[in-house]
Amino acid sequence: MELYGVYLSPYTRRIAIALNLLDMPYTHNAVRVFERPDVVREHNPLARVPTLVLEDGSALIESGAILDEIDQMAGPDRALTPPSGPSRRAVLQIAALGVGVMEKAQWAFYETRFHPEEKVHQPWIDHNDAQVIAGLEHLNGLAKAAGDGWMAGTQAISQADISVAVAHSFAKKVRPALTLNVPDLDKFTTRCEALPAFQATAL
Ligand SMILES: N[C@@H](CCC(=O)N[C@@H](CS)C(=O)NCC(=O)O)C(=O)O
């Protein structure tokens, strides 16, 4: 398998970490999609990352759909999302909160990255930043409740934990000026980032 995209992309990073946790070998193609969209477009008409190219040459796109397929490949005993029931719902819900934080931090970041100064709309940045803060504060409460366990109450690390820690680290990286008071989430993310599967994808 070949995974396209740099690890600064939180969507790409959550795929890489899931693959690492499941001991699924892959080659990492750290293509910068904005500089070389042509490289990604060969496999994905949208020229977006993550794109995961399988051994048979077929390509998977959209991180949620890719993770779903990775879980299928791993089988129900190893999958990082429970197959059914309340714990599945909890994992998907918390992972969705993580993805929401990723998106909002990304949009606030893109506003200055891709617009000339005179076209930057500060109220839009503030709107997104407020959602990042609200999302992380909510996740801080879940981290507090989880204590030394996992976010969705699973026995082992799940997609929820991966997405939350990746979102938190990404938000801190691209929105460093935000004032965040999330001590329990800090502890949780530090614990996740220390795992070899995370370390192998350092930002
Ligand atoms: N919803 C998508 C988001 C992917 C995404 O936004 N990728 C960014 C990099 S972080 C990208 O490829 N941007 C290039 C573009 O949109 O032109 C997912 O979860 O995979």
mmCIF file of N, CA, C and O in Angstrom, residues 56-120:
data_model
loop_
_atom_site.group_PDB
_atom_site.id
_atom_site.type_symbol
_atom_site.label_atom_id
_atom_site.label_comp_id
_atom_site.label_asym_id
_atom_site.label_seq_id
_atom_site.Cartn_x
_atom_site.Cartn_y
_atom_site.Cartn_z
ATOM 1 N N ASP A 56 -3.495 -3.702 -5.580
ATOM 2 C CA ASP A 56 -4.057 -3.934 -6.921
ATOM 3 C C ASP A 56 -4.162 -2.639 -7.730
ATOM 4 O O ASP A 56 -4.715 -2.628 -8.833
ATOM 5 N N GLY A 57 -3.661 -1.539 -7.183
ATOM 6 C CA GLY A 57 -3.647 -0.279 -7.912
ATOM 7 C C GLY A 57 -4.892 0.568 -7.680
ATOM 8 O O GLY A 57 -4.928 1.738 -8.084
ATOM 9 N N SER A 58 -5.888 0.009 -7.030
ATOM 10 C CA SER A 58 -7.086 0.814 -6.767
ATOM 11 C C SER A 58 -6.790 1.803 -5.643
ATOM 12 O O SER A 58 -5.943 1.545 -4.785
ATOM 13 N N ALA A 59 -7.487 2.925 -5.679
ATOM 14 C CA ALA A 59 -7.203 3.989 -4.715
ATOM 15 C C ALA A 59 -8.402 4.250 -3.824
ATOM 16 O O ALA A 59 -9.545 4.268 -4.284
ATOM 17 N N LEU A 60 -8.106 4.441 -2.540
ATOM 18 C CA LEU A 60 -9.145 4.819 -1.579
ATOM 19 C C LEU A 60 -8.967 6.295 -1.251
ATOM 20 O O LEU A 60 -7.831 6.766 -1.082
ATOM 21 N N ILE A 61 -10.080 7.013 -1.154
ATOM 22 C CA ILE A 61 -10.020 8.436 -0.816
ATOM 23 C C ILE A 61 -10.987 8.733 0.323
ATOM 24 O O ILE A 61 -11.873 7.938 0.608
ATOM 25 N N GLU A 62 -10.782 9.902 0.957
ATOM 26 C CA GLU A 62 -11.618 10.396 2.066
ATOM 27 C C GLU A 62 -11.308 9.607 3.339
ATOM 28 O O GLU A 62 -11.593 8.403 3.419
ATOM 29 N N SER A 63 -10.725 10.297 4.324
ATOM 30 C CA SER A 63 -10.139 9.564 5.452
ATOM 31 C C SER A 63 -11.132 8.665 6.193
ATOM 32 O O SER A 63 -10.775 7.562 6.594
ATOM 33 N N GLY A 64 -12.380 9.121 6.373
ATOM 34 C CA GLY A 64 -13.347 8.278 7.078
ATOM 35 C C GLY A 64 -13.602 6.980 6.335
ATOM 36 O O GLY A 64 -13.667 5.895 6.933
ATOM 37 N N ALA A 65 -13.734 7.089 5.025
ATOM 38 C CA ALA A 65 -13.979 5.898 4.203
ATOM 39 C C ALA A 65 -12.745 5.000 4.180
ATOM 40 O O ALA A 65 -12.854 3.762 4.190
ATOM 41 N N ILE A 66 -11.571 5.610 4.180
ATOM 42 C CA ILE A 66 -10.329 4.810 4.186
ATOM 43 C C ILE A 66 -10.215 4.040 5.504
ATOM 44 O O ILE A 66 -9.900 2.843 5.518
ATOM 45 N N LEU A 67 -10.507 4.714 6.609
ATOM 46 C CA LEU A 67 -10.420 4.039 7.913
ATOM 47 C C LEU A 67 -11.420 2.896 7.994
ATOM 48 O O LEU A 67 -11.134 1.840 8.568
ATOM 49 N N ASP A 68 -12.576 3.105 7.410
ATOM 50 C CA ASP A 68 -13.584 2.047 7.413
ATOM 51 C C ASP A 68 -13.054 0.819 6.670
ATOM 52 O O ASP A 68 -13.185 -0.316 7.129
ATOM 53 N N GLU A 69 -12.414 1.054 5.549
ATOM 54 C CA GLU A 69 -11.865 -0.051 4.763
ATOM 55 C C GLU A 69 -10.697 -0.728 5.501
ATOM 56 O O GLU A 69 -10.563 -1.951 5.495
ATOM 57 N N ILE A 70 -9.867 0.084 6.155
ATOM 58 C CA ILE A 70 -8.754 -0.482 6.920
ATOM 59 C C ILE A 70 -9.293 -1.390 8.029
ATOM 60 O O ILE A 70 -8.771 -2.483 8.275
ATOM 61 N N ASP A 71 -10.354 -0.939 8.701
ATOM 62 C CA ASP A 71 -10.980 -1.775 9.731
ATOM 63 C C ASP A 71 -11.506 -3.074 9.128
ATOM 64 O O ASP A 71 -11.389 -4.141 9.726
ATOM 65 N N GLN A 72 -12.091 -2.979 7.940
ATOM 66 C CA GLN A 72 -12.579 -4.196 7.256
ATOM 67 C C GLN A 72 -11.430 -5.155 6.981
ATOM 68 O O GLN A 72 -11.541 -6.360 7.166
ATOM 69 N N MET A 73 -10.321 -4.596 6.517
ATOM 70 C CA MET A 73 -9.154 -5.428 6.188
ATOM 71 C C MET A 73 -8.590 -6.082 7.460
ATOM 72 O O MET A 73 -8.121 -7.214 7.433
ATOM 73 N N ALA A 74 -8.664 -5.349 8.576
ATOM 74 C CA ALA A 74 -8.117 -5.878 9.832
ATOM 75 C C ALA A 74 -8.997 -6.984 10.399
ATOM 76 O O ALA A 74 -8.504 -7.870 11.102
ATOM 77 N N GLY A 75 -10.285 -6.916 10.117
ATOM 78 C CA GLY A 75 -11.216 -7.912 10.662
ATOM 79 C C GLY A 75 -11.761 -7.457 12.009
ATOM 80 O O GLY A 75 -11.142 -6.625 12.689
ATOM 81 N N PRO A 76 -12.902 -8.025 12.422
ATOM 82 C CA PRO A 76 -13.613 -7.513 13.609
ATOM 83 C C PRO A 76 -12.817 -7.592 14.912
ATOM 84 O O PRO A 76 -13.002 -6.765 15.792
ATOM 85 N N ASP A 77 -11.915 -8.576 15.038
ATOM 86 C CA ASP A 77 -11.178 -8.700 16.296
ATOM 87 C C ASP A 77 -10.099 -7.634 16.476
ATOM 88 O O ASP A 77 -9.724 -7.309 17.597
ATOM 89 N N ARG A 78 -9.606 -7.109 15.362
ATOM 90 C CA ARG A 78 -8.521 -6.128 15.451
ATOM 91 C C ARG A 78 -8.972 -4.713 15.097
ATOM 92 O O ARG A 78 -8.252 -3.748 15.355
ATOM 93 N N ALA A 79 -10.149 -4.595 14.503
ATOM 94 C CA ALA A 79 -10.604 -3.292 13.999
ATOM 95 C C ALA A 79 -10.533 -2.229 15.098
ATOM 96 O O ALA A 79 -10.750 -2.514 16.279
ATOM 97 N N LEU A 80 -10.257 -1.007 14.677
ATOM 98 C CA LEU A 80 -10.122 0.103 15.625
ATOM 99 C C LEU A 80 -11.456 0.805 15.870
ATOM 100 O O LEU A 80 -11.515 1.801 16.589
ATOM 101 N N THR A 81 -12.514 0.284 15.252
ATOM 102 C CA THR A 81 -13.874 0.753 15.521
ATOM 103 C C THR A 81 -14.709 -0.479 15.864
ATOM 104 O O THR A 81 -14.699 -1.451 15.097
ATOM 105 N N PRO A 82 -15.415 -0.461 16.996
ATOM 106 C CA PRO A 82 -16.244 -1.627 17.336
ATOM 107 C C PRO A 82 -17.275 -1.883 16.239
ATOM 108 O O PRO A 82 -17.765 -0.938 15.610
ATOM 109 N N PRO A 83 -17.622 -3.154 16.017
ATOM 110 C CA PRO A 83 -18.500 -3.480 14.885
ATOM 111 C C PRO A 83 -19.937 -3.001 15.044
ATOM 112 O O PRO A 83 -20.630 -2.771 14.051
ATOM 113 N N SER A 84 -20.414 -2.864 16.278
ATOM 114 C CA SER A 84 -21.815 -2.462 16.450
ATOM 115 C C SER A 84 -22.029 -1.967 17.879
ATOM 116 O O SER A 84 -21.129 -2.049 18.717
ATOM 117 N N GLY A 85 -23.245 -1.482 18.119
ATOM 118 C CA GLY A 85 -23.662 -1.157 19.481
ATOM 119 C C GLY A 85 -23.232 0.212 19.958
ATOM 120 O O GLY A 85 -22.657 1.006 19.210
ATOM 121 N N PRO A 86 -23.493 0.489 21.244
ATOM 122 C CA PRO A 86 -23.210 1.814 21.809
ATOM 123 C C PRO A 86 -21.742 2.217 21.720
ATOM 124 O O PRO A 86 -21.433 3.397 21.541
ATOM 125 N N SER A 87 -20.836 1.222 21.843
ATOM 126 C CA SER A 87 -19.424 1.637 21.806
ATOM 127 C C SER A 87 -19.021 2.058 20.393
ATOM 128 O O SER A 87 -18.200 2.951 20.220
ATOM 129 N N ARG A 88 -19.651 1.446 19.372
ATOM 130 C CA ARG A 88 -19.385 1.907 18.011
ATOM 131 C C ARG A 88 -19.858 3.349 17.834
ATOM 132 O O ARG A 88 -19.159 4.195 17.287
ATOM 133 N N ARG A 89 -21.068 3.599 18.342
ATOM 134 C CA ARG A 89 -21.617 4.949 18.208
ATOM 135 C C ARG A 89 -20.712 5.953 18.933
ATOM 136 O O ARG A 89 -20.426 7.034 18.430
ATOM 137 N N ALA A 90 -20.247 5.584 20.116
ATOM 138 C CA ALA A 90 -19.388 6.496 20.884
ATOM 139 C C ALA A 90 -18.077 6.766 20.138
ATOM 140 O O ALA A 90 -17.624 7.908 20.049
ATOM 141 N N VAL A 91 -17.488 5.713 19.590
ATOM 142 C CA VAL A 91 -16.223 5.898 18.859
ATOM 143 C C VAL A 91 -16.436 6.817 17.657
ATOM 144 O O VAL A 91 -15.674 7.767 17.430
ATOM 145 N N LEU A 92 -17.503 6.558 16.890
ATOM 146 C CA LEU A 92 -17.740 7.367 15.688
ATOM 147 C C LEU A 92 -18.050 8.818 16.056
ATOM 148 O O LEU A 92 -17.597 9.758 15.386
ATOM 149 N N GLN A 93 -18.801 8.989 17.123
ATOM 150 C CA GLN A 93 -19.175 10.344 17.553
ATOM 151 C C GLN A 93 -17.954 11.147 17.994
ATOM 152 O O GLN A 93 -17.762 12.302 17.613
ATOM 153 N N ILE A 94 -17.099 10.510 18.790
ATOM 154 C CA ILE A 94 -15.918 11.229 19.297
ATOM 155 C C ILE A 94 -14.928 11.474 18.153
ATOM 156 O O ILE A 94 -14.320 12.547 18.053
ATOM 157 N N ALA A 95 -14.794 10.478 17.266
ATOM 158 C CA ALA A 95 -13.914 10.682 16.104
ATOM 159 C C ALA A 95 -14.436 11.849 15.262
ATOM 160 O O ALA A 95 -13.657 12.656 14.741
ATOM 161 N N ALA A 96 -15.768 11.954 15.143
ATOM 162 C CA ALA A 96 -16.356 13.054 14.352
ATOM 163 C C ALA A 96 -16.049 14.405 14.995
ATOM 164 O O ALA A 96 -15.791 15.400 14.295
ATOM 165 N N LEU A 97 -16.056 14.458 16.320
ATOM 166 C CA LEU A 97 -15.680 15.707 17.001
ATOM 167 C C LEU A 97 -14.221 16.051 16.681
ATOM 168 O O LEU A 97 -13.881 17.203 16.420
ATOM 169 N N GLY A 98 -13.381 15.027 16.694
ATOM 170 C CA GLY A 98 -11.978 15.250 16.340
ATOM 171 C C GLY A 98 -11.841 15.773 14.919
ATOM 172 O O GLY A 98 -11.116 16.741 14.664
ATOM 173 N N VAL A 99 -12.560 15.168 14.000
ATOM 174 C CA VAL A 99 -12.485 15.608 12.595
ATOM 175 C C VAL A 99 -13.010 17.041 12.460
ATOM 176 O O VAL A 99 -12.455 17.849 11.715
ATOM 177 N N GLY A 100 -14.051 17.360 13.226
ATOM 178 C CA GLY A 100 -14.573 18.732 13.195
ATOM 179 C C GLY A 100 -13.519 19.736 13.637
ATOM 180 O O GLY A 100 -13.364 20.803 13.028
ATOM 181 N N VAL A 101 -12.767 19.385 14.661
ATOM 182 C CA VAL A 101 -11.687 20.275 15.118
ATOM 183 C C VAL A 101 -10.613 20.400 14.030
ATOM 184 O O VAL A 101 -10.113 21.494 13.748
ATOM 185 N N MET A 102 -10.286 19.277 13.397
ATOM 186 C CA MET A 102 -9.304 19.327 12.290
ATOM 187 C C MET A 102 -9.766 20.306 11.211
ATOM 188 O O MET A 102 -9.004 21.156 10.744
ATOM 189 N N GLU A 103 -11.028 20.160 10.805
ATOM 190 C CA GLU A 103 -11.548 20.996 9.711
ATOM 191 C C GLU A 103 -11.536 22.474 10.070
ATOM 192 O O GLU A 103 -11.140 23.323 9.272
ATOM 193 N N LYS A 104 -11.974 22.757 11.294
ATOM 194 C CA LYS A 104 -12.076 24.163 11.688
ATOM 195 C C LYS A 104 -10.696 24.804 11.814
ATOM 196 O O LYS A 104 -10.486 25.950 11.418
ATOM 197 N N ALA A 105 -9.741 24.059 12.366
ATOM 198 C CA ALA A 105 -8.370 24.584 12.465
ATOM 199 C C ALA A 105 -7.788 24.767 11.056
ATOM 200 O O ALA A 105 -7.102 25.752 10.766
ATOM 201 N N GLN A 106 -8.095 23.821 10.176
ATOM 202 C CA GLN A 106 -7.608 23.885 8.789
ATOM 203 C C GLN A 106 -8.177 25.131 8.089
ATOM 204 O O GLN A 106 -7.455 25.866 7.415
ATOM 205 N N TRP A 107 -9.473 25.377 8.262
ATOM 206 C CA TRP A 107 -10.080 26.509 7.551
ATOM 207 C C TRP A 107 -9.549 27.844 8.061
ATOM 208 O O TRP A 107 -9.329 28.774 7.285
ATOM 209 N N ALA A 108 -9.360 27.933 9.385
ATOM 210 C CA ALA A 108 -8.794 29.173 9.930
ATOM 211 C C ALA A 108 -7.365 29.368 9.395
ATOM 212 O O ALA A 108 -6.974 30.474 9.009
ATOM 213 N N PHE A 109 -6.632 28.278 9.333
ATOM 214 C CA PHE A 109 -5.241 28.306 8.854
ATOM 215 C C PHE A 109 -5.183 28.671 7.361
ATOM 216 O O PHE A 109 -4.369 29.484 6.922
ATOM 217 N N TYR A 110 -6.083 28.079 6.566
ATOM 218 C CA TYR A 110 -6.086 28.327 5.123
ATOM 219 C C TYR A 110 -6.416 29.787 4.802
ATOM 220 O O TYR A 110 -6.002 30.303 3.769
ATOM 221 N N GLU A 111 -7.200 30.431 5.660
ATOM 222 C CA GLU A 111 -7.634 31.803 5.374
ATOM 223 C C GLU A 111 -6.426 32.721 5.144
ATOM 224 O O GLU A 111 -6.419 33.515 4.215
ATOM 225 N N THR A 112 -5.402 32.578 5.980
ATOM 226 C CA THR A 112 -4.219 33.431 5.771
ATOM 227 C C THR A 112 -3.227 32.775 4.812
ATOM 228 O O THR A 112 -2.475 33.449 4.135
ATOM 229 N N ARG A 113 -3.272 31.462 4.739
ATOM 230 C CA ARG A 113 -2.301 30.784 3.870
ATOM 231 C C ARG A 113 -2.630 30.998 2.396
ATOM 232 O O ARG A 113 -1.737 31.118 1.556
ATOM 233 N N PHE A 114 -3.912 31.036 2.058
ATOM 234 C CA PHE A 114 -4.279 31.054 0.639
ATOM 235 C C PHE A 114 -4.923 32.354 0.156
ATOM 236 O O PHE A 114 -5.247 32.467 -1.020
ATOM 237 N N HIS A 115 -5.116 33.301 1.058
ATOM 238 C CA HIS A 115 -5.678 34.578 0.623
ATOM 239 C C HIS A 115 -4.626 35.668 0.750
ATOM 240 O O HIS A 115 -3.890 35.692 1.740
ATOM 241 N N PRO A 116 -4.600 36.590 -0.219
ATOM 242 C CA PRO A 116 -3.723 37.740 -0.023
ATOM 243 C C PRO A 116 -4.225 38.548 1.184
ATOM 244 O O PRO A 116 -5.417 38.480 1.521
ATOM 245 N N GLU A 117 -3.294 39.278 1.796
ATOM 246 C CA GLU A 117 -3.609 39.943 3.068
ATOM 247 C C GLU A 117 -4.902 40.744 3.021
ATOM 248 O O GLU A 117 -5.723 40.700 3.946
ATOM 249 N N GLU A 118 -5.118 41.462 1.911
ATOM 250 C CA GLU A 118 -6.294 42.354 1.847
ATOM 251 C C GLU A 118 -7.603 41.577 1.710
ATOM 252 O O GLU A 118 -8.682 42.138 1.849
ATOM 253 N N LYS A 119 -7.493 40.269 1.458
ATOM 254 C CA LYS A 119 -8.714 39.466 1.313
ATOM 255 C C LYS A 119 -8.961 38.535 2.500
ATOM 256 O O LYS A 119 -9.886 37.728 2.487
ATOM 257 N N VAL A 120 -8.102 38.632 3.492
ATOM 258 C CA VAL A 120 -8.308 37.804 4.683
ATOM 259 C C VAL A 120 -9.478 38.376 5.481
ATOM 260 O O VAL A 120 -9.537 39.570 5.740
#
